[in-house]
Amino acid sequence: MNSNRLLSFLSLAGLLFLVLMYLWVPAAKTSKTLVLAVFILVCVLGMMAAGYPHHCLRLLNREREKSEPSGHHPVCSEFETHTFTLQGKRYCAGCSGLFLGGALAILWCLFYYLYGFSSPILFWAGVLAVFLALMQLNYSKIDRAPVKFLSNLVLVTGSVMILVGILEFKANLSPYFLVLIGLWIYTRTTISARDHDLICRQCSIPACPYR
């Protein structure tokens, strides 16, 4: 089992363990305000990383670049499925999905904090959303910008649905869930970085400035 599949397996196993605990662990109270604050902080940091990925992830060797990459990917046909164009500017599909998902998740957290609306359906819908996003990350063969955008958007919005469901009905599971989110973020960024590196290493273009 390679490291990418191992990370995906651990992420999915962590999700399964969360479901088992949700079904069998007795409910107990915890500080919803603190949990929501930590989650919002994670979302803000994630949005910053998504907005400035070439600074945060260091996927490219900028000292050898003659100009900034577009959408933090090299202007290369190998990365056409990783970006999209909006009003003449290219953006990374995956990072855009994470950024929008983070913004929606923050709004959802604030709405829940102010009005307290939740439902058991949210937890199960979130589990399904995160499961599909994790499966797409390493097991899907569909390599298209819209799919990358949606999978990352669904990963974040699915996470906030799980969080709201947990806080309302099994709040004592929230510390484990926050740790699990950290694993999902690490899995997503690590697999993405390794895939990008593999694309460049297998590139047949001689004297490519991005390698």
JSON list of C-alpha atoms in Angstrom, two decimals:
[
{"chain": "A", "resi": 1, "resn": "MET", "atom": "CA", "xyz": [0.00, 0.00, 0.00]},
{"chain": "A", "resi": 2, "resn": "ASN", "atom": "CA", "xyz": [1.53, 3.34, -1.07]},
{"chain": "A", "resi": 3, "resn": "SER", "atom": "CA", "xyz": [1.50, 6.38, 1.21]},
{"chain": "A", "resi": 4, "resn": "ASN", "atom": "CA", "xyz": [-1.37, 8.09, -0.64]},
{"chain": "A", "resi": 5, "resn": "ARG", "atom": "CA", "xyz": [-3.65, 5.09, -0.26]},
{"chain": "A", "resi": 6, "resn": "LEU", "atom": "CA", "xyz": [-2.58, 4.71, 3.36]},
{"chain": "A", "resi": 7, "resn": "LEU", "atom": "CA", "xyz": [-3.60, 8.29, 4.12]},
{"chain": "A", "resi": 8, "resn": "SER", "atom": "CA", "xyz": [-6.91, 7.76, 2.33]},
{"chain": "A", "resi": 9, "resn": "PHE", "atom": "CA", "xyz": [-7.51, 4.54, 4.26]},
{"chain": "A", "resi": 10, "resn": "LEU", "atom": "CA", "xyz": [-6.79, 6.25, 7.60]},
{"chain": "A", "resi": 11, "resn": "SER", "atom": "CA", "xyz": [-9.11, 9.13, 6.68]},
{"chain": "A", "resi": 12, "resn": "LEU", "atom": "CA", "xyz": [-11.94, 6.77, 5.75]},
{"chain": "A", "resi": 13, "resn": "ALA", "atom": "CA", "xyz": [-11.30, 4.60, 8.82]},
{"chain": "A", "resi": 14, "resn": "GLY", "atom": "CA", "xyz": [-11.46, 7.71, 10.99]},
{"chain": "A", "resi": 15, "resn": "LEU", "atom": "CA", "xyz": [-14.81, 8.62, 9.44]},
{"chain": "A", "resi": 16, "resn": "LEU", "atom": "CA", "xyz": [-16.13, 5.09, 10.07]},
{"chain": "A", "resi": 17, "resn": "PHE", "atom": "CA", "xyz": [-14.96, 5.21, 13.70]},
{"chain": "A", "resi": 18, "resn": "LEU", "atom": "CA", "xyz": [-16.75, 8.56, 14.10]},
{"chain": "A", "resi": 19, "resn": "VAL", "atom": "CA", "xyz": [-19.98, 6.98, 12.85]},
{"chain": "A", "resi": 20, "resn": "LEU", "atom": "CA", "xyz": [-19.62, 4.07, 15.28]},
{"chain": "A", "resi": 21, "resn": "MET", "atom": "CA", "xyz": [-19.04, 6.43, 18.19]},
{"chain": "A", "resi": 22, "resn": "TYR", "atom": "CA", "xyz": [-22.01, 8.56, 17.14]},
{"chain": "A", "resi": 23, "resn": "LEU", "atom": "CA", "xyz": [-24.21, 5.48, 17.28]},
{"chain": "A", "resi": 24, "resn": "TRP", "atom": "CA", "xyz": [-22.90, 3.94, 20.50]},
{"chain": "A", "resi": 25, "resn": "VAL", "atom": "CA", "xyz": [-21.20, 6.54, 22.72]},
{"chain": "A", "resi": 26, "resn": "PRO", "atom": "CA", "xyz": [-23.54, 8.20, 25.26]},
{"chain": "A", "resi": 27, "resn": "ALA", "atom": "CA", "xyz": [-24.08, 11.90, 24.79]},
{"chain": "A", "resi": 28, "resn": "ALA", "atom": "CA", "xyz": [-22.38, 14.44, 27.04]},
{"chain": "A", "resi": 29, "resn": "LYS", "atom": "CA", "xyz": [-22.11, 18.22, 27.03]},
{"chain": "A", "resi": 30, "resn": "THR", "atom": "CA", "xyz": [-19.11, 20.27, 25.94]},
{"chain": "A", "resi": 31, "resn": "SER", "atom": "CA", "xyz": [-18.41, 23.90, 25.08]},
{"chain": "A", "resi": 32, "resn": "LYS", "atom": "CA", "xyz": [-20.05, 24.57, 21.73]},
{"chain": "A", "resi": 33, "resn": "THR", "atom": "CA", "xyz": [-18.61, 28.07, 21.58]},
{"chain": "A", "resi": 34, "resn": "LEU", "atom": "CA", "xyz": [-15.03, 26.83, 21.92]},
{"chain": "A", "resi": 35, "resn": "VAL", "atom": "CA", "xyz": [-15.51, 24.07, 19.33]},
{"chain": "A", "resi": 36, "resn": "LEU", "atom": "CA", "xyz": [-17.09, 26.45, 16.83]},
{"chain": "A", "resi": 37, "resn": "ALA", "atom": "CA", "xyz": [-14.31, 28.99, 17.41]},
{"chain": "A", "resi": 38, "resn": "VAL", "atom": "CA", "xyz": [-11.63, 26.37, 16.72]},
{"chain": "A", "resi": 39, "resn": "PHE", "atom": "CA", "xyz": [-13.44, 25.17, 13.60]},
{"chain": "A", "resi": 40, "resn": "ILE", "atom": "CA", "xyz": [-13.85, 28.73, 12.29]},
{"chain": "A", "resi": 41, "resn": "LEU", "atom": "CA", "xyz": [-10.14, 29.34, 12.90]},
{"chain": "A", "resi": 42, "resn": "VAL", "atom": "CA", "xyz": [-9.32, 26.22, 10.88]},
{"chain": "A", "resi": 43, "resn": "CYS", "atom": "CA", "xyz": [-11.57, 27.49, 8.09]},
{"chain": "A", "resi": 44, "resn": "VAL", "atom": "CA", "xyz": [-9.92, 30.92, 8.08]},
{"chain": "A", "resi": 45, "resn": "LEU", "atom": "CA", "xyz": [-6.43, 29.39, 7.92]},
{"chain": "A", "resi": 46, "resn": "GLY", "atom": "CA", "xyz": [-7.61, 27.04, 5.17]},
{"chain": "A", "resi": 47, "resn": "MET", "atom": "CA", "xyz": [-9.00, 29.95, 3.18]},
{"chain": "A", "resi": 48, "resn": "MET", "atom": "CA", "xyz": [-5.70, 31.80, 3.53]},
{"chain": "A", "resi": 49, "resn": "ALA", "atom": "CA", "xyz": [-3.82, 28.73, 2.31]},
{"chain": "A", "resi": 50, "resn": "ALA", "atom": "CA", "xyz": [-6.25, 28.32, -0.59]},
{"chain": "A", "resi": 51, "resn": "GLY", "atom": "CA", "xyz": [-5.96, 31.98, -1.51]},
{"chain": "A", "resi": 52, "resn": "TYR", "atom": "CA", "xyz": [-2.14, 31.98, -1.41]},
{"chain": "A", "resi": 53, "resn": "PRO", "atom": "CA", "xyz": [-1.17, 28.36, -2.07]},
{"chain": "A", "resi": 54, "resn": "HIS", "atom": "CA", "xyz": [2.23, 29.10, -3.61]},
{"chain": "A", "resi": 55, "resn": "HIS", "atom": "CA", "xyz": [3.26, 30.78, -0.35]},
{"chain": "A", "resi": 56, "resn": "CYS", "atom": "CA", "xyz": [1.77, 28.17, 2.00]},
{"chain": "A", "resi": 57, "resn": "LEU", "atom": "CA", "xyz": [2.39, 24.89, 0.23]},
{"chain": "A", "resi": 58, "resn": "ARG", "atom": "CA", "xyz": [5.66, 25.67, -1.59]},
{"chain": "A", "resi": 59, "resn": "LEU", "atom": "CA", "xyz": [4.72, 23.23, -4.35]},
{"chain": "A", "resi": 60, "resn": "LEU", "atom": "CA", "xyz": [6.92, 25.02, -6.87]},
{"chain": "A", "resi": 61, "resn": "ASN", "atom": "CA", "xyz": [10.52, 26.14, -6.74]},
{"chain": "A", "resi": 62, "resn": "ARG", "atom": "CA", "xyz": [9.91, 29.86, -7.17]},
{"chain": "A", "resi": 63, "resn": "GLU", "atom": "CA", "xyz": [13.59, 30.72, -7.50]},
{"chain": "A", "resi": 64, "resn": "ARG", "atom": "CA", "xyz": [13.62, 29.06, -10.90]},
{"chain": "A", "resi": 65, "resn": "GLU", "atom": "CA", "xyz": [10.40, 30.62, -12.13]},
{"chain": "A", "resi": 66, "resn": "LYS", "atom": "CA", "xyz": [10.49, 33.55, -14.49]},
{"chain": "A", "resi": 67, "resn": "SER", "atom": "CA", "xyz": [6.97, 34.53, -13.49]},
{"chain": "A", "resi": 68, "resn": "GLU", "atom": "CA", "xyz": [4.30, 33.53, -11.01]},
{"chain": "A", "resi": 69, "resn": "PRO", "atom": "CA", "xyz": [2.40, 30.39, -12.04]},
{"chain": "A", "resi": 70, "resn": "SER", "atom": "CA", "xyz": [-1.22, 30.91, -13.01]},
{"chain": "A", "resi": 71, "resn": "GLY", "atom": "CA", "xyz": [-3.64, 29.52, -10.46]},
{"chain": "A", "resi": 72, "resn": "HIS", "atom": "CA", "xyz": [-0.47, 28.31, -8.58]},
{"chain": "A", "resi": 73, "resn": "HIS", "atom": "CA", "xyz": [0.01, 25.68, -11.31]},
{"chain": "A", "resi": 74, "resn": "PRO", "atom": "CA", "xyz": [2.50, 25.88, -14.17]},
{"chain": "A", "resi": 75, "resn": "VAL", "atom": "CA", "xyz": [1.07, 27.18, -17.44]},
{"chain": "A", "resi": 76, "resn": "CYS", "atom": "CA", "xyz": [1.27, 23.71, -18.95]},
{"chain": "A", "resi": 77, "resn": "SER", "atom": "CA", "xyz": [-1.12, 21.38, -20.76]},
{"chain": "A", "resi": 78, "resn": "GLU", "atom": "CA", "xyz": [-0.53, 18.76, -18.06]},
{"chain": "A", "resi": 79, "resn": "PHE", "atom": "CA", "xyz": [-2.31, 21.02, -15.56]},
{"chain": "A", "resi": 80, "resn": "GLU", "atom": "CA", "xyz": [-5.23, 22.15, -17.73]},
{"chain": "A", "resi": 81, "resn": "THR", "atom": "CA", "xyz": [-7.65, 19.96, -15.75]},
{"chain": "A", "resi": 82, "resn": "HIS", "atom": "CA", "xyz": [-6.47, 21.56, -12.49]},
{"chain": "A", "resi": 83, "resn": "THR", "atom": "CA", "xyz": [-7.51, 25.12, -13.32]},
{"chain": "A", "resi": 84, "resn": "PHE", "atom": "CA", "xyz": [-10.38, 27.14, -14.73]},
{"chain": "A", "resi": 85, "resn": "THR", "atom": "CA", "xyz": [-10.63, 30.62, -16.21]},
{"chain": "A", "resi": 86, "resn": "LEU", "atom": "CA", "xyz": [-12.90, 33.35, -14.88]},
{"chain": "A", "resi": 87, "resn": "GLN", "atom": "CA", "xyz": [-12.96, 36.83, -16.40]},
{"chain": "A", "resi": 88, "resn": "GLY", "atom": "CA", "xyz": [-9.62, 36.22, -18.09]},
{"chain": "A", "resi": 89, "resn": "LYS", "atom": "CA", "xyz": [-7.83, 34.99, -14.95]},
{"chain": "A", "resi": 90, "resn": "ARG", "atom": "CA", "xyz": [-6.92, 31.38, -14.18]},
{"chain": "A", "resi": 91, "resn": "TYR", "atom": "CA", "xyz": [-7.67, 29.85, -10.79]},
{"chain": "A", "resi": 92, "resn": "CYS", "atom": "CA", "xyz": [-6.88, 26.53, -9.15]},
{"chain": "A", "resi": 93, "resn": "ALA", "atom": "CA", "xyz": [-10.08, 24.47, -9.11]},
{"chain": "A", "resi": 94, "resn": "GLY", "atom": "CA", "xyz": [-9.26, 22.61, -5.91]},
{"chain": "A", "resi": 95, "resn": "CYS", "atom": "CA", "xyz": [-8.20, 25.69, -3.94]},
{"chain": "A", "resi": 96, "resn": "SER", "atom": "CA", "xyz": [-11.26, 27.60, -5.16]},
{"chain": "A", "resi": 97, "resn": "GLY", "atom": "CA", "xyz": [-13.49, 24.82, -3.87]},
{"chain": "A", "resi": 98, "resn": "LEU", "atom": "CA", "xyz": [-11.74, 24.90, -0.50]},
{"chain": "A", "resi": 99, "resn": "PHE", "atom": "CA", "xyz": [-12.00, 28.70, -0.31]},
{"chain": "A", "resi": 100, "resn": "LEU", "atom": "CA", "xyz": [-15.72, 28.81, -1.11]},
{"chain": "A", "resi": 101, "resn": "GLY", "atom": "CA", "xyz": [-16.37, 25.83, 1.16]},
{"chain": "A", "resi": 102, "resn": "GLY", "atom": "CA", "xyz": [-14.55, 27.57, 4.01]},
{"chain": "A", "resi": 103, "resn": "ALA", "atom": "CA", "xyz": [-16.61, 30.73, 3.57]},
{"chain": "A", "resi": 104, "resn": "LEU", "atom": "CA", "xyz": [-19.88, 28.78, 3.53]},
{"chain": "A", "resi": 105, "resn": "ALA", "atom": "CA", "xyz": [-18.78, 26.74, 6.56]},
{"chain": "A", "resi": 106, "resn": "ILE", "atom": "CA", "xyz": [-18.07, 29.91, 8.57]},
{"chain": "A", "resi": 107, "resn": "LEU", "atom": "CA", "xyz": [-21.49, 31.33, 7.70]},
{"chain": "A", "resi": 108, "resn": "TRP", "atom": "CA", "xyz": [-23.09, 28.01, 8.67]},
{"chain": "A", "resi": 109, "resn": "CYS", "atom": "CA", "xyz": [-21.30, 28.01, 12.04]},
{"chain": "A", "resi": 110, "resn": "LEU", "atom": "CA", "xyz": [-22.43, 31.57, 12.77]},
{"chain": "A", "resi": 111, "resn": "PHE", "atom": "CA", "xyz": [-26.01, 30.74, 11.79]},
{"chain": "A", "resi": 112, "resn": "TYR", "atom": "CA", "xyz": [-25.98, 27.69, 14.06]},
{"chain": "A", "resi": 113, "resn": "TYR", "atom": "CA", "xyz": [-24.48, 29.67, 16.94]},
{"chain": "A", "resi": 114, "resn": "LEU", "atom": "CA", "xyz": [-27.12, 32.40, 16.65]},
{"chain": "A", "resi": 115, "resn": "TYR", "atom": "CA", "xyz": [-30.21, 30.32, 15.88]},
{"chain": "A", "resi": 116, "resn": "GLY", "atom": "CA", "xyz": [-29.29, 26.79, 16.98]},
{"chain": "A", "resi": 117, "resn": "PHE", "atom": "CA", "xyz": [-30.91, 24.98, 14.05]},
{"chain": "A", "resi": 118, "resn": "SER", "atom": "CA", "xyz": [-29.80, 21.38, 13.53]},
{"chain": "A", "resi": 119, "resn": "SER", "atom": "CA", "xyz": [-31.14, 17.95, 12.59]},
{"chain": "A", "resi": 120, "resn": "PRO", "atom": "CA", "xyz": [-29.86, 14.36, 12.74]},
{"chain": "A", "resi": 121, "resn": "ILE", "atom": "CA", "xyz": [-30.11, 14.35, 8.94]},
{"chain": "A", "resi": 122, "resn": "LEU", "atom": "CA", "xyz": [-27.29, 16.88, 8.77]},
{"chain": "A", "resi": 123, "resn": "PHE", "atom": "CA", "xyz": [-24.83, 14.48, 10.40]},
{"chain": "A", "resi": 124, "resn": "TRP", "atom": "CA", "xyz": [-25.61, 11.64, 7.98]},
{"chain": "A", "resi": 125, "resn": "ALA", "atom": "CA", "xyz": [-25.65, 13.95, 4.96]},
{"chain": "A", "resi": 126, "resn": "GLY", "atom": "CA", "xyz": [-22.26, 15.28, 6.04]},
{"chain": "A", "resi": 127, "resn": "VAL", "atom": "CA", "xyz": [-20.86, 11.77, 6.45]},
{"chain": "A", "resi": 128, "resn": "LEU", "atom": "CA", "xyz": [-21.97, 10.88, 2.93]},
{"chain": "A", "resi": 129, "resn": "ALA", "atom": "CA", "xyz": [-20.52, 14.12, 1.51]},
{"chain": "A", "resi": 130, "resn": "VAL", "atom": "CA", "xyz": [-17.13, 13.64, 3.17]},
{"chain": "A", "resi": 131, "resn": "PHE", "atom": "CA", "xyz": [-17.04, 9.96, 2.17]},
{"chain": "A", "resi": 132, "resn": "LEU", "atom": "CA", "xyz": [-17.61, 10.84, -1.50]},
{"chain": "A", "resi": 133, "resn": "ALA", "atom": "CA", "xyz": [-15.01, 13.64, -1.36]},
{"chain": "A", "resi": 134, "resn": "LEU", "atom": "CA", "xyz": [-12.38, 11.35, 0.16]},
{"chain": "A", "resi": 135, "resn": "MET", "atom": "CA", "xyz": [-13.12, 8.62, -2.39]},
{"chain": "A", "resi": 136, "resn": "GLN", "atom": "CA", "xyz": [-12.76, 11.09, -5.25]},
{"chain": "A", "resi": 137, "resn": "LEU", "atom": "CA", "xyz": [-9.45, 12.32, -3.89]},
{"chain": "A", "resi": 138, "resn": "ASN", "atom": "CA", "xyz": [-7.56, 9.07, -4.39]},
{"chain": "A", "resi": 139, "resn": "TYR", "atom": "CA", "xyz": [-9.83, 6.54, -6.07]},
{"chain": "A", "resi": 140, "resn": "SER", "atom": "CA", "xyz": [-11.69, 8.47, -8.77]},
{"chain": "A", "resi": 141, "resn": "LYS", "atom": "CA", "xyz": [-10.31, 8.48, -12.33]},
{"chain": "A", "resi": 142, "resn": "ILE", "atom": "CA", "xyz": [-12.33, 11.58, -13.27]},
{"chain": "A", "resi": 143, "resn": "ASP", "atom": "CA", "xyz": [-9.71, 14.29, -13.74]},
{"chain": "A", "resi": 144, "resn": "ARG", "atom": "CA", "xyz": [-11.71, 17.44, -14.48]},
{"chain": "A", "resi": 145, "resn": "ALA", "atom": "CA", "xyz": [-11.59, 20.91, -12.97]},
{"chain": "A", "resi": 146, "resn": "PRO", "atom": "CA", "xyz": [-15.33, 20.97, -12.04]},
{"chain": "A", "resi": 147, "resn": "VAL", "atom": "CA", "xyz": [-14.95, 17.65, -10.22]},
{"chain": "A", "resi": 148, "resn": "LYS", "atom": "CA", "xyz": [-11.91, 18.93, -8.28]},
{"chain": "A", "resi": 149, "resn": "PHE", "atom": "CA", "xyz": [-13.80, 22.10, -7.39]},
{"chain": "A", "resi": 150, "resn": "LEU", "atom": "CA", "xyz": [-16.90, 20.25, -6.21]},
{"chain": "A", "resi": 151, "resn": "SER", "atom": "CA", "xyz": [-15.05, 17.55, -4.29]},
{"chain": "A", "resi": 152, "resn": "ASN", "atom": "CA", "xyz": [-13.15, 20.12, -2.24]},
{"chain": "A", "resi": 153, "resn": "LEU", "atom": "CA", "xyz": [-16.27, 22.22, -1.73]},
{"chain": "A", "resi": 154, "resn": "VAL", "atom": "CA", "xyz": [-18.18, 19.13, -0.57]},
{"chain": "A", "resi": 155, "resn": "LEU", "atom": "CA", "xyz": [-15.35, 18.08, 1.76]},
{"chain": "A", "resi": 156, "resn": "VAL", "atom": "CA", "xyz": [-15.59, 21.34, 3.71]},
{"chain": "A", "resi": 157, "resn": "THR", "atom": "CA", "xyz": [-19.37, 21.74, 3.68]},
{"chain": "A", "resi": 158, "resn": "GLY", "atom": "CA", "xyz": [-19.78, 18.08, 4.60]},
{"chain": "A", "resi": 159, "resn": "SER", "atom": "CA", "xyz": [-17.44, 18.63, 7.55]},
{"chain": "A", "resi": 160, "resn": "VAL", "atom": "CA", "xyz": [-19.50, 21.52, 8.91]},
{"chain": "A", "resi": 161, "resn": "MET", "atom": "CA", "xyz": [-22.69, 19.46, 8.56]},
{"chain": "A", "resi": 162, "resn": "ILE", "atom": "CA", "xyz": [-21.07, 16.71, 10.63]},
{"chain": "A", "resi": 163, "resn": "LEU", "atom": "CA", "xyz": [-19.90, 19.27, 13.19]},
{"chain": "A", "resi": 164, "resn": "VAL", "atom": "CA", "xyz": [-23.35, 20.81, 13.63]},
{"chain": "A", "resi": 165, "resn": "GLY", "atom": "CA", "xyz": [-24.92, 17.37, 13.95]},
{"chain": "A", "resi": 166, "resn": "ILE", "atom": "CA", "xyz": [-22.35, 16.36, 16.56]},
{"chain": "A", "resi": 167, "resn": "LEU", "atom": "CA", "xyz": [-22.66, 19.55, 18.61]},
{"chain": "A", "resi": 168, "resn": "GLU", "atom": "CA", "xyz": [-26.42, 19.20, 18.80]},
{"chain": "A", "resi": 169, "resn": "PHE", "atom": "CA", "xyz": [-26.65, 15.51, 19.65]},
{"chain": "A", "resi": 170, "resn": "LYS", "atom": "CA", "xyz": [-23.21, 14.12, 20.64]},
{"chain": "A", "resi": 171, "resn": "ALA", "atom": "CA", "xyz": [-21.13, 17.16, 21.55]},
{"chain": "A", "resi": 172, "resn": "ASN", "atom": "CA", "xyz": [-18.58, 15.07, 23.47]},
{"chain": "A", "resi": 173, "resn": "LEU", "atom": "CA", "xyz": [-17.34, 13.70, 20.12]},
{"chain": "A", "resi": 174, "resn": "SER", "atom": "CA", "xyz": [-16.27, 17.15, 18.91]},
{"chain": "A", "resi": 175, "resn": "PRO", "atom": "CA", "xyz": [-12.61, 16.95, 20.14]},
{"chain": "A", "resi": 176, "resn": "TYR", "atom": "CA", "xyz": [-12.11, 13.73, 18.18]},
{"chain": "A", "resi": 177, "resn": "PHE", "atom": "CA", "xyz": [-13.80, 15.28, 15.15]},
{"chain": "A", "resi": 178, "resn": "LEU", "atom": "CA", "xyz": [-11.51, 18.32, 15.21]},
{"chain": "A", "resi": 179, "resn": "VAL", "atom": "CA", "xyz": [-8.50, 16.00, 15.20]},
{"chain": "A", "resi": 180, "resn": "LEU", "atom": "CA", "xyz": [-10.08, 14.05, 12.34]},
{"chain": "A", "resi": 181, "resn": "ILE", "atom": "CA", "xyz": [-10.48, 17.25, 10.33]},
{"chain": "A", "resi": 182, "resn": "GLY", "atom": "CA", "xyz": [-6.76, 17.81, 10.74]},
{"chain": "A", "resi": 183, "resn": "LEU", "atom": "CA", "xyz": [-6.13, 14.36, 9.28]},
{"chain": "A", "resi": 184, "resn": "TRP", "atom": "CA", "xyz": [-8.44, 15.08, 6.34]},
{"chain": "A", "resi": 185, "resn": "ILE", "atom": "CA", "xyz": [-6.67, 18.37, 5.61]},
{"chain": "A", "resi": 186, "resn": "TYR", "atom": "CA", "xyz": [-3.27, 16.71, 5.79]},
{"chain": "A", "resi": 187, "resn": "THR", "atom": "CA", "xyz": [-4.48, 13.89, 3.52]},
{"chain": "A", "resi": 188, "resn": "ARG", "atom": "CA", "xyz": [-5.91, 16.26, 0.94]},
{"chain": "A", "resi": 189, "resn": "THR", "atom": "CA", "xyz": [-2.88, 18.56, 0.78]},
{"chain": "A", "resi": 190, "resn": "THR", "atom": "CA", "xyz": [-0.33, 15.75, 0.84]},
{"chain": "A", "resi": 191, "resn": "ILE", "atom": "CA", "xyz": [-1.97, 13.72, -1.92]},
{"chain": "A", "resi": 192, "resn": "SER", "atom": "CA", "xyz": [-2.40, 16.85, -4.04]},
{"chain": "A", "resi": 193, "resn": "ALA", "atom": "CA", "xyz": [1.23, 17.90, -3.60]},
{"chain": "A", "resi": 194, "resn": "ARG", "atom": "CA", "xyz": [2.52, 14.41, -4.41]},
{"chain": "A", "resi": 195, "resn": "ASP", "atom": "CA", "xyz": [0.32, 14.17, -7.50]},
{"chain": "A", "resi": 196, "resn": "HIS", "atom": "CA", "xyz": [1.57, 17.53, -8.74]},
{"chain": "A", "resi": 197, "resn": "ASP", "atom": "CA", "xyz": [5.17, 16.50, -8.16]},
{"chain": "A", "resi": 198, "resn": "LEU", "atom": "CA", "xyz": [4.59, 13.23, -10.02]},
{"chain": "A", "resi": 199, "resn": "ILE", "atom": "CA", "xyz": [3.15, 15.08, -13.02]},
{"chain": "A", "resi": 200, "resn": "CYS", "atom": "CA", "xyz": [6.24, 17.28, -13.23]},
{"chain": "A", "resi": 201, "resn": "ARG", "atom": "CA", "xyz": [8.67, 14.40, -12.76]},
{"chain": "A", "resi": 202, "resn": "GLN", "atom": "CA", "xyz": [7.02, 12.41, -15.55]},
{"chain": "A", "resi": 203, "resn": "CYS", "atom": "CA", "xyz": [6.89, 15.38, -17.90]},
{"chain": "A", "resi": 204, "resn": "SER", "atom": "CA", "xyz": [8.72, 14.85, -21.19]},
{"chain": "A", "resi": 205, "resn": "ILE", "atom": "CA", "xyz": [9.27, 18.55, -21.93]},
{"chain": "A", "resi": 206, "resn": "PRO", "atom": "CA", "xyz": [13.02, 19.24, -21.84]},
{"chain": "A", "resi": 207, "resn": "ALA", "atom": "CA", "xyz": [14.33, 22.18, -19.79]},
{"chain": "A", "resi": 208, "resn": "CYS", "atom": "CA", "xyz": [10.95, 22.87, -18.20]},
{"chain": "A", "resi": 209, "resn": "PRO", "atom": "CA", "xyz": [11.35, 25.94, -15.90]},
{"chain": "A", "resi": 210, "resn": "TYR", "atom": "CA", "xyz": [8.92, 24.50, -13.35]},
{"chain": "A", "resi": 211, "resn": "ARG", "atom": "CA", "xyz": [10.86, 21.32, -12.61]}
]
